[in-house]
Amino acid sequence: MKLQQLKYAIEIAKCGSINIAAKKLYITQPSLSNAIHDLEKELQITIFERTNRGVSLTVEGAEFLGYARQVMEQTELLEKRYFNAKPSPQNFSVSTQHYAFAVNAFVDLIKTYGLDEYEFNLRETKTYEIIDDVKNLRSEIGILYINDFNEKVLNKLFKENNLKFTELFVADPHVFISKTNPLSDKKVVMLEDLEEYPCLSFEQGEYNSFYFSEEILSTLSHKKSIRVSDRATLFNLLIGLNGYTISTGVISSDLNGTEIIAVPLEVTERIRVGWIAHKDITLSQLAVQYLLSLNEAIQN
């Protein structure tokens, strides 16, 4: 087993594709495939499952990648200490539902470390893809919510993919609306108050199940409904169409300005926001610092 093979395996997991990883590593796809095949043969495990859509980690592969990442981090420290080698850029990735506090924590992480070189990824994405990213180690941390409605389905997925959910906070549901919305003067909004306003939600693509919705009460029908794919578009529609979306009530004026406000929604549901990570992986220093920044962002 060679350090180069560990590097190759880590890059494939990050890219989710042997072809893309080969281009980033500046080697041919057959050479990369052969290197991983030789590694799997030597270790007598299957690291990656190959499909027409790319590759995904096996349970054994995820455990192996956890050790491989630690070996590569220690190798870099040795090279830096004894060979005066230039350290490679720091890598860190987060996949999250569309939460401003997750972005604030990401900003704080970068400012705290003050790195000269880094390759970070922040993916605001679909619920199923968050789970898939963390399962396949494309992201160390995934941020999403569970509640009474979806927890049985999501917990089953967590267990099947060897992931652990850690709660960050419990929120009472709020509606995000424009400060010019006629409902903005209300101290509490009822569901019937919302009937004439467009309901905005994040589309979930191929896995568009009620259980993967980013918004609670996903089974309710609406006279006016709009699905969007990004947070900026959603906020523009909140303002332009007097729409609303249901979320945690945690909002950032630094990132989103002061045009959007949060008003409590009169329902019995609770939102448990938390993070997921692979059970077999020791979190990197960057991941630990990000979680600290995440808690600070929530408190603020």
mmCIF file of C-alpha atoms in Angstrom:
data_model
loop_
_atom_site.group_PDB
_atom_site.id
_atom_site.type_symbol
_atom_site.label_atom_id
_atom_site.label_comp_id
_atom_site.label_asym_id
_atom_site.label_seq_id
_atom_site.Cartn_x
_atom_site.Cartn_y
_atom_site.Cartn_z
ATOM 1 C CA MET A 1 0.000 0.000 0.000
ATOM 2 C CA LYS A 2 1.388 3.377 -1.047
ATOM 3 C CA LEU A 3 0.619 6.891 0.103
ATOM 4 C CA GLN A 4 -0.196 7.748 -3.498
ATOM 5 C CA GLN A 5 -2.960 5.149 -3.496
ATOM 6 C CA LEU A 6 -4.428 6.700 -0.347
ATOM 7 C CA LYS A 7 -4.362 10.103 -2.036
ATOM 8 C CA TYR A 8 -6.117 8.626 -5.068
ATOM 9 C CA ALA A 9 -8.861 7.014 -2.960
ATOM 10 C CA ILE A 10 -9.498 10.233 -1.040
ATOM 11 C CA GLU A 11 -9.817 12.232 -4.270
ATOM 12 C CA ILE A 12 -12.249 9.722 -5.811
ATOM 13 C CA ALA A 13 -14.449 9.867 -2.707
ATOM 14 C CA LYS A 14 -14.364 13.652 -2.842
ATOM 15 C CA CYS A 15 -15.323 13.801 -6.533
ATOM 16 C CA GLY A 16 -17.746 10.864 -6.568
ATOM 17 C CA SER A 17 -16.314 9.926 -9.943
ATOM 18 C CA ILE A 18 -13.141 8.161 -11.096
ATOM 19 C CA ASN A 19 -13.153 10.147 -14.333
ATOM 20 C CA ILE A 20 -13.341 13.543 -12.616
ATOM 21 C CA ALA A 21 -10.760 12.500 -10.006
ATOM 22 C CA ALA A 22 -8.371 11.374 -12.758
ATOM 23 C CA LYS A 23 -8.553 14.797 -14.402
ATOM 24 C CA LYS A 24 -7.858 16.562 -11.095
ATOM 25 C CA LEU A 25 -4.947 14.216 -10.364
ATOM 26 C CA TYR A 26 -3.575 14.619 -13.914
ATOM 27 C CA ILE A 27 -3.489 10.891 -14.620
ATOM 28 C CA THR A 28 -5.455 8.680 -16.986
ATOM 29 C CA GLN A 29 -8.677 7.062 -15.873
ATOM 30 C CA PRO A 30 -7.380 3.511 -16.529
ATOM 31 C CA SER A 31 -4.264 4.221 -14.426
ATOM 32 C CA LEU A 32 -6.398 5.483 -11.555
ATOM 33 C CA SER A 33 -8.824 2.572 -11.797
ATOM 34 C CA ASN A 34 -5.920 0.091 -11.789
ATOM 35 C CA ALA A 35 -4.316 1.758 -8.763
ATOM 36 C CA ILE A 36 -7.551 1.474 -6.767
ATOM 37 C CA HIS A 37 -8.142 -2.075 -7.968
ATOM 38 C CA ASP A 38 -4.637 -3.057 -6.786
ATOM 39 C CA LEU A 39 -5.289 -1.384 -3.426
ATOM 40 C CA GLU A 40 -8.602 -3.216 -2.971
ATOM 41 C CA LYS A 41 -6.961 -6.503 -3.934
ATOM 42 C CA GLU A 42 -4.135 -5.968 -1.437
ATOM 43 C CA LEU A 43 -6.515 -5.017 1.387
ATOM 44 C CA GLN A 44 -9.069 -7.674 0.370
ATOM 45 C CA ILE A 45 -11.940 -5.201 0.636
ATOM 46 C CA THR A 46 -14.144 -3.303 -1.793
ATOM 47 C CA ILE A 47 -13.660 0.429 -1.260
ATOM 48 C CA PHE A 48 -15.966 1.741 -3.989
ATOM 49 C CA GLU A 49 -19.144 0.491 -5.592
ATOM 50 C CA ARG A 50 -19.061 1.322 -9.301
ATOM 51 C CA THR A 51 -22.290 2.349 -11.068
ATOM 52 C CA ASN A 52 -23.199 4.125 -14.295
ATOM 53 C CA ARG A 53 -23.727 7.290 -12.233
ATOM 54 C CA GLY A 54 -20.291 7.249 -10.598
ATOM 55 C CA VAL A 55 -18.913 5.614 -7.473
ATOM 56 C CA SER A 56 -20.011 5.411 -3.852
ATOM 57 C CA LEU A 57 -18.217 4.194 -0.757
ATOM 58 C CA THR A 58 -18.963 0.812 0.750
ATOM 59 C CA VAL A 59 -19.172 0.503 4.541
ATOM 60 C CA GLU A 60 -15.650 -0.971 4.499
ATOM 61 C CA GLY A 61 -14.531 1.798 2.189
ATOM 62 C CA ALA A 62 -15.807 4.521 4.494
ATOM 63 C CA GLU A 63 -13.928 2.999 7.416
ATOM 64 C CA PHE A 64 -10.764 2.726 5.318
ATOM 65 C CA LEU A 65 -11.049 6.351 4.129
ATOM 66 C CA GLY A 66 -11.281 7.475 7.747
ATOM 67 C CA TYR A 67 -7.880 5.952 8.443
ATOM 68 C CA ALA A 68 -6.467 7.096 5.094
ATOM 69 C CA ARG A 69 -7.311 10.732 5.780
ATOM 70 C CA GLN A 70 -5.570 10.585 9.150
ATOM 71 C CA VAL A 71 -2.466 9.021 7.570
ATOM 72 C CA MET A 72 -2.296 11.723 4.905
ATOM 73 C CA GLU A 73 -2.708 14.502 7.475
ATOM 74 C CA GLN A 74 0.108 13.066 9.587
ATOM 75 C CA THR A 75 2.304 12.605 6.516
ATOM 76 C CA GLU A 76 1.873 16.242 5.616
ATOM 77 C CA LEU A 77 2.856 17.296 9.134
ATOM 78 C CA LEU A 78 6.025 15.169 8.905
ATOM 79 C CA GLU A 79 6.944 16.591 5.514
ATOM 80 C CA LYS A 80 6.383 20.128 6.697
ATOM 81 C CA ARG A 81 8.465 19.560 9.853
ATOM 82 C CA TYR A 82 11.435 17.699 8.378
ATOM 83 C CA PHE A 83 11.527 18.483 4.685
ATOM 84 C CA ASN A 84 10.272 22.050 4.766
ATOM 85 C CA ALA A 85 7.692 21.036 2.218
ATOM 86 C CA LYS A 86 4.995 23.433 1.191
ATOM 87 C CA PRO A 87 1.759 22.222 2.811
ATOM 88 C CA SER A 88 -1.035 21.286 0.460
ATOM 89 C CA PRO A 89 -4.190 23.415 0.634
ATOM 90 C CA GLN A 90 -6.482 22.615 3.549
ATOM 91 C CA ASN A 91 -9.659 20.778 2.544
ATOM 92 C CA PHE A 92 -13.048 20.926 4.200
ATOM 93 C CA SER A 93 -16.591 20.427 2.958
ATOM 94 C CA VAL A 94 -20.058 20.952 4.427
ATOM 95 C CA SER A 95 -23.413 19.999 2.927
ATOM 96 C CA THR A 96 -26.439 21.752 4.378
ATOM 97 C CA GLN A 97 -30.054 22.631 3.975
ATOM 98 C CA HIS A 98 -30.602 26.309 3.251
ATOM 99 C CA TYR A 99 -29.646 27.847 6.593
ATOM 100 C CA ALA A 100 -28.011 31.272 6.924
ATOM 101 C CA PHE A 101 -26.365 30.302 10.214
ATOM 102 C CA ALA A 102 -24.490 27.502 8.393
ATOM 103 C CA VAL A 103 -23.039 30.117 6.038
ATOM 104 C CA ASN A 104 -22.155 32.455 8.915
ATOM 105 C CA ALA A 105 -20.255 29.633 10.630
ATOM 106 C CA PHE A 106 -18.429 28.877 7.389
ATOM 107 C CA VAL A 107 -17.315 32.509 7.113
ATOM 108 C CA ASP A 108 -16.185 32.483 10.734
ATOM 109 C CA LEU A 109 -14.183 29.278 10.191
ATOM 110 C CA ILE A 110 -12.196 30.799 7.341
ATOM 111 C CA LYS A 111 -11.571 34.036 9.239
ATOM 112 C CA THR A 112 -10.518 32.156 12.388
ATOM 113 C CA TYR A 113 -7.938 30.006 10.616
ATOM 114 C CA GLY A 114 -6.618 32.743 8.305
ATOM 115 C CA LEU A 115 -5.316 30.141 5.854
ATOM 116 C CA ASP A 116 -3.162 31.217 2.920
ATOM 117 C CA GLU A 117 -4.402 28.325 0.786
ATOM 118 C CA TYR A 118 -7.524 26.244 1.100
ATOM 119 C CA GLU A 119 -10.058 24.281 -0.923
ATOM 120 C CA PHE A 120 -13.381 24.478 0.913
ATOM 121 C CA ASN A 121 -16.841 23.488 -0.260
ATOM 122 C CA LEU A 122 -20.166 24.720 1.081
ATOM 123 C CA ARG A 123 -23.070 22.957 -0.586
ATOM 124 C CA GLU A 124 -26.578 24.239 0.067
ATOM 125 C CA THR A 125 -28.348 21.270 -1.408
ATOM 126 C CA LYS A 126 -31.179 18.765 -1.254
ATOM 127 C CA THR A 127 -31.852 16.658 1.827
ATOM 128 C CA TYR A 128 -31.085 13.290 0.244
ATOM 129 C CA GLU A 129 -27.874 14.646 -1.289
ATOM 130 C CA ILE A 130 -26.705 15.874 2.129
ATOM 131 C CA ILE A 131 -26.992 12.313 3.450
ATOM 132 C CA ASP A 132 -25.285 10.919 0.339
ATOM 133 C CA ASP A 133 -22.447 13.471 0.561
ATOM 134 C CA VAL A 134 -21.665 12.574 4.165
ATOM 135 C CA LYS A 135 -22.053 8.840 3.520
ATOM 136 C CA ASN A 136 -19.478 9.043 0.716
ATOM 137 C CA LEU A 137 -17.223 11.513 2.583
ATOM 138 C CA ARG A 138 -17.649 14.260 0.017
ATOM 139 C CA SER A 139 -18.563 16.310 3.096
ATOM 140 C CA GLU A 140 -17.455 15.801 6.693
ATOM 141 C CA ILE A 141 -20.535 17.520 8.098
ATOM 142 C CA GLY A 142 -24.151 17.602 6.974
ATOM 143 C CA ILE A 143 -26.732 19.980 8.452
ATOM 144 C CA LEU A 144 -30.462 19.228 8.376
ATOM 145 C CA TYR A 145 -33.514 18.946 10.604
ATOM 146 C CA ILE A 146 -35.719 16.152 11.859
ATOM 147 C CA ASN A 147 -39.169 16.259 13.433
ATOM 148 C CA ASP A 148 -41.930 13.858 14.435
ATOM 149 C CA PHE A 149 -43.020 13.473 10.816
ATOM 150 C CA ASN A 150 -39.729 12.608 9.118
ATOM 151 C CA GLU A 151 -37.551 11.202 11.886
ATOM 152 C CA LYS A 152 -38.434 7.529 11.362
ATOM 153 C CA VAL A 153 -37.482 7.706 7.669
ATOM 154 C CA LEU A 154 -34.353 9.796 8.193
ATOM 155 C CA ASN A 155 -33.146 7.813 11.197
ATOM 156 C CA LYS A 156 -33.478 4.644 9.114
ATOM 157 C CA LEU A 157 -31.284 6.241 6.424
ATOM 158 C CA PHE A 158 -28.769 7.385 9.036
ATOM 159 C CA LYS A 159 -28.526 3.857 10.413
ATOM 160 C CA GLU A 160 -28.227 2.224 6.989
ATOM 161 C CA ASN A 161 -25.434 4.619 6.006
ATOM 162 C CA ASN A 162 -23.593 4.458 9.350
ATOM 163 C CA LEU A 163 -24.253 8.115 10.155
ATOM 164 C CA LYS A 164 -24.885 9.790 13.497
ATOM 165 C CA PHE A 165 -27.243 12.739 14.050
ATOM 166 C CA THR A 166 -26.282 15.245 16.764
ATOM 167 C CA GLU A 167 -28.844 17.857 17.764
ATOM 168 C CA LEU A 168 -27.844 21.530 17.667
ATOM 169 C CA PHE A 169 -31.064 23.193 18.815
ATOM 170 C CA VAL A 170 -34.835 22.847 18.876
ATOM 171 C CA ALA A 171 -36.832 25.625 17.216
ATOM 172 C CA ASP A 172 -40.449 26.698 17.192
ATOM 173 C CA PRO A 173 -41.619 27.115 13.590
ATOM 174 C CA HIS A 174 -41.682 30.619 12.116
ATOM 175 C CA VAL A 175 -42.682 32.051 8.768
ATOM 176 C CA PHE A 176 -40.162 34.130 6.859
ATOM 177 C CA ILE A 177 -41.922 37.020 5.137
ATOM 178 C CA SER A 178 -41.109 40.461 3.788
ATOM 179 C CA LYS A 179 -41.347 43.282 6.307
ATOM 180 C CA THR A 180 -43.883 44.879 3.915
ATOM 181 C CA ASN A 181 -46.112 41.803 3.947
ATOM 182 C CA PRO A 182 -49.573 42.559 5.459
ATOM 183 C CA LEU A 183 -48.887 39.819 8.031
ATOM 184 C CA SER A 184 -45.703 41.476 9.292
ATOM 185 C CA ASP A 185 -47.555 43.344 12.085
ATOM 186 C CA LYS A 186 -48.874 40.116 13.604
ATOM 187 C CA LYS A 187 -47.210 38.749 16.727
ATOM 188 C CA VAL A 188 -48.256 35.217 15.745
ATOM 189 C CA VAL A 189 -49.420 33.872 12.377
ATOM 190 C CA MET A 190 -52.060 31.152 12.008
ATOM 191 C CA LEU A 191 -52.129 28.670 9.119
ATOM 192 C CA GLU A 192 -55.387 30.155 7.867
ATOM 193 C CA ASP A 193 -53.713 33.580 7.673
ATOM 194 C CA LEU A 194 -51.379 32.184 4.999
ATOM 195 C CA GLU A 195 -53.959 30.746 2.612
ATOM 196 C CA GLU A 196 -53.925 33.652 0.112
ATOM 197 C CA TYR A 197 -50.133 33.992 -0.010
ATOM 198 C CA PRO A 198 -47.696 31.978 -2.178
ATOM 199 C CA CYS A 199 -45.988 29.193 -0.264
ATOM 200 C CA LEU A 200 -42.294 28.938 -1.179
ATOM 201 C CA SER A 201 -40.280 25.769 -0.673
ATOM 202 C CA PHE A 202 -37.002 24.230 -1.806
ATOM 203 C CA GLU A 203 -37.324 21.608 -4.524
ATOM 204 C CA GLN A 204 -35.845 18.186 -3.783
ATOM 205 C CA GLY A 205 -35.249 16.890 -7.289
ATOM 206 C CA GLU A 206 -35.364 13.144 -7.851
ATOM 207 C CA TYR A 207 -36.071 12.445 -4.171
ATOM 208 C CA ASN A 208 -39.038 14.798 -3.891
ATOM 209 C CA SER A 209 -40.649 12.961 -0.983
ATOM 210 C CA PHE A 210 -42.616 14.690 1.776
ATOM 211 C CA TYR A 211 -40.083 13.199 4.188
ATOM 212 C CA PHE A 212 -37.171 15.027 2.517
ATOM 213 C CA SER A 213 -38.856 18.432 2.459
ATOM 214 C CA GLU A 214 -36.905 21.267 4.096
ATOM 215 C CA GLU A 215 -40.172 22.718 5.366
ATOM 216 C CA ILE A 216 -42.427 21.177 7.998
ATOM 217 C CA LEU A 217 -46.113 20.520 7.244
ATOM 218 C CA SER A 218 -45.051 19.380 3.770
ATOM 219 C CA THR A 219 -48.226 17.335 3.265
ATOM 220 C CA LEU A 220 -50.502 20.390 3.420
ATOM 221 C CA SER A 221 -51.952 21.564 0.116
ATOM 222 C CA HIS A 222 -51.670 25.210 -0.947
ATOM 223 C CA LYS A 223 -53.617 27.382 -3.372
ATOM 224 C CA LYS A 224 -50.349 28.974 -4.512
ATOM 225 C CA SER A 225 -47.088 27.060 -4.405
ATOM 226 C CA ILE A 226 -43.620 27.827 -5.796
ATOM 227 C CA ARG A 227 -40.537 25.615 -5.576
ATOM 228 C CA VAL A 228 -37.072 27.105 -5.889
ATOM 229 C CA SER A 229 -33.520 25.766 -5.800
ATOM 230 C CA ASP A 230 -31.596 28.506 -3.984
ATOM 231 C CA ARG A 231 -32.007 30.770 -0.993
ATOM 232 C CA ALA A 232 -31.440 34.073 -2.823
ATOM 233 C CA THR A 233 -34.278 33.351 -5.259
ATOM 234 C CA LEU A 234 -36.577 32.341 -2.425
ATOM 235 C CA PHE A 235 -35.907 35.582 -0.541
ATOM 236 C CA ASN A 236 -36.447 37.656 -3.702
ATOM 237 C CA LEU A 237 -39.833 35.990 -4.161
ATOM 238 C CA LEU A 238 -40.737 36.560 -0.524
ATOM 239 C CA ILE A 239 -40.311 40.260 -1.185
ATOM 240 C CA GLY A 240 -41.607 40.468 -4.739
ATOM 241 C CA LEU A 241 -44.716 38.280 -4.330
ATOM 242 C CA ASN A 242 -45.459 38.643 -0.615
ATOM 243 C CA GLY A 243 -44.757 34.952 -0.299
ATOM 244 C CA TYR A 244 -43.774 32.990 2.775
ATOM 245 C CA THR A 245 -41.746 29.975 3.774
ATOM 246 C CA ILE A 246 -41.672 28.010 7.022
ATOM 247 C CA SER A 247 -38.358 27.688 8.840
ATOM 248 C CA THR A 248 -36.584 27.877 12.197
ATOM 249 C CA GLY A 249 -36.844 31.603 12.829
ATOM 250 C CA VAL A 250 -33.030 31.921 12.905
ATOM 251 C CA ILE A 251 -32.195 34.565 10.319
ATOM 252 C CA SER A 252 -29.092 36.621 9.571
ATOM 253 C CA SER A 253 -29.409 40.317 8.755
ATOM 254 C CA ASP A 254 -25.692 40.336 7.845
ATOM 255 C CA LEU A 255 -26.277 37.920 4.979
ATOM 256 C CA ASN A 256 -29.930 38.504 4.122
ATOM 257 C CA GLY A 257 -30.413 42.187 4.928
ATOM 258 C CA THR A 258 -33.308 43.577 6.928
ATOM 259 C CA GLU A 259 -36.085 43.081 4.369
ATOM 260 C CA ILE A 260 -36.971 39.591 5.649
ATOM 261 C CA ILE A 261 -38.431 39.019 9.100
ATOM 262 C CA ALA A 262 -39.447 35.934 11.078
ATOM 263 C CA VAL A 263 -42.896 35.693 12.687
ATOM 264 C CA PRO A 264 -43.910 32.776 14.976
ATOM 265 C CA LEU A 265 -46.304 30.239 13.434
ATOM 266 C CA GLU A 266 -49.060 28.872 15.673
ATOM 267 C CA VAL A 267 -48.540 25.100 15.312
ATOM 268 C CA THR A 268 -47.547 22.306 17.690
ATOM 269 C CA GLU A 269 -44.649 21.090 15.514
ATOM 270 C CA ARG A 270 -41.033 21.486 16.652
ATOM 271 C CA ILE A 271 -37.929 21.576 14.458
ATOM 272 C CA ARG A 272 -34.813 19.728 15.680
ATOM 273 C CA VAL A 273 -31.844 21.048 13.730
ATOM 274 C CA GLY A 274 -28.610 19.089 13.920
ATOM 275 C CA TRP A 275 -25.573 17.769 12.100
ATOM 276 C CA ILE A 276 -24.647 14.366 10.766
ATOM 277 C CA ALA A 277 -21.229 12.792 10.376
ATOM 278 C CA HIS A 278 -19.896 9.339 9.630
ATOM 279 C CA LYS A 279 -19.644 7.149 12.715
ATOM 280 C CA ASP A 280 -16.312 5.651 11.625
ATOM 281 C CA ILE A 281 -14.559 8.942 10.888
ATOM 282 C CA THR A 282 -12.611 11.074 13.339
ATOM 283 C CA LEU A 283 -13.502 14.695 12.623
ATOM 284 C CA SER A 284 -10.704 16.930 11.358
ATOM 285 C CA GLN A 285 -9.623 20.029 13.261
ATOM 286 C CA LEU A 286 -11.428 22.137 10.686
ATOM 287 C CA ALA A 287 -14.662 20.199 11.233
ATOM 288 C CA VAL A 288 -14.391 20.603 15.018
ATOM 289 C CA GLN A 289 -13.778 24.339 14.631
ATOM 290 C CA TYR A 290 -16.715 24.615 12.225
ATOM 291 C CA LEU A 291 -19.021 23.033 14.802
ATOM 292 C CA LEU A 292 -17.804 25.546 17.397
ATOM 293 C CA SER A 293 -18.495 28.375 14.933
ATOM 294 C CA LEU A 294 -21.887 26.846 14.187
ATOM 295 C CA ASN A 295 -22.898 26.955 17.832
ATOM 296 C CA GLU A 296 -21.749 30.580 18.088
ATOM 297 C CA ALA A 297 -23.700 31.527 14.955
ATOM 298 C CA ILE A 298 -26.857 29.999 16.397
ATOM 299 C CA GLN A 299 -26.442 31.843 19.698
ATOM 300 C CA ASN A 300 -26.046 35.146 17.867
#
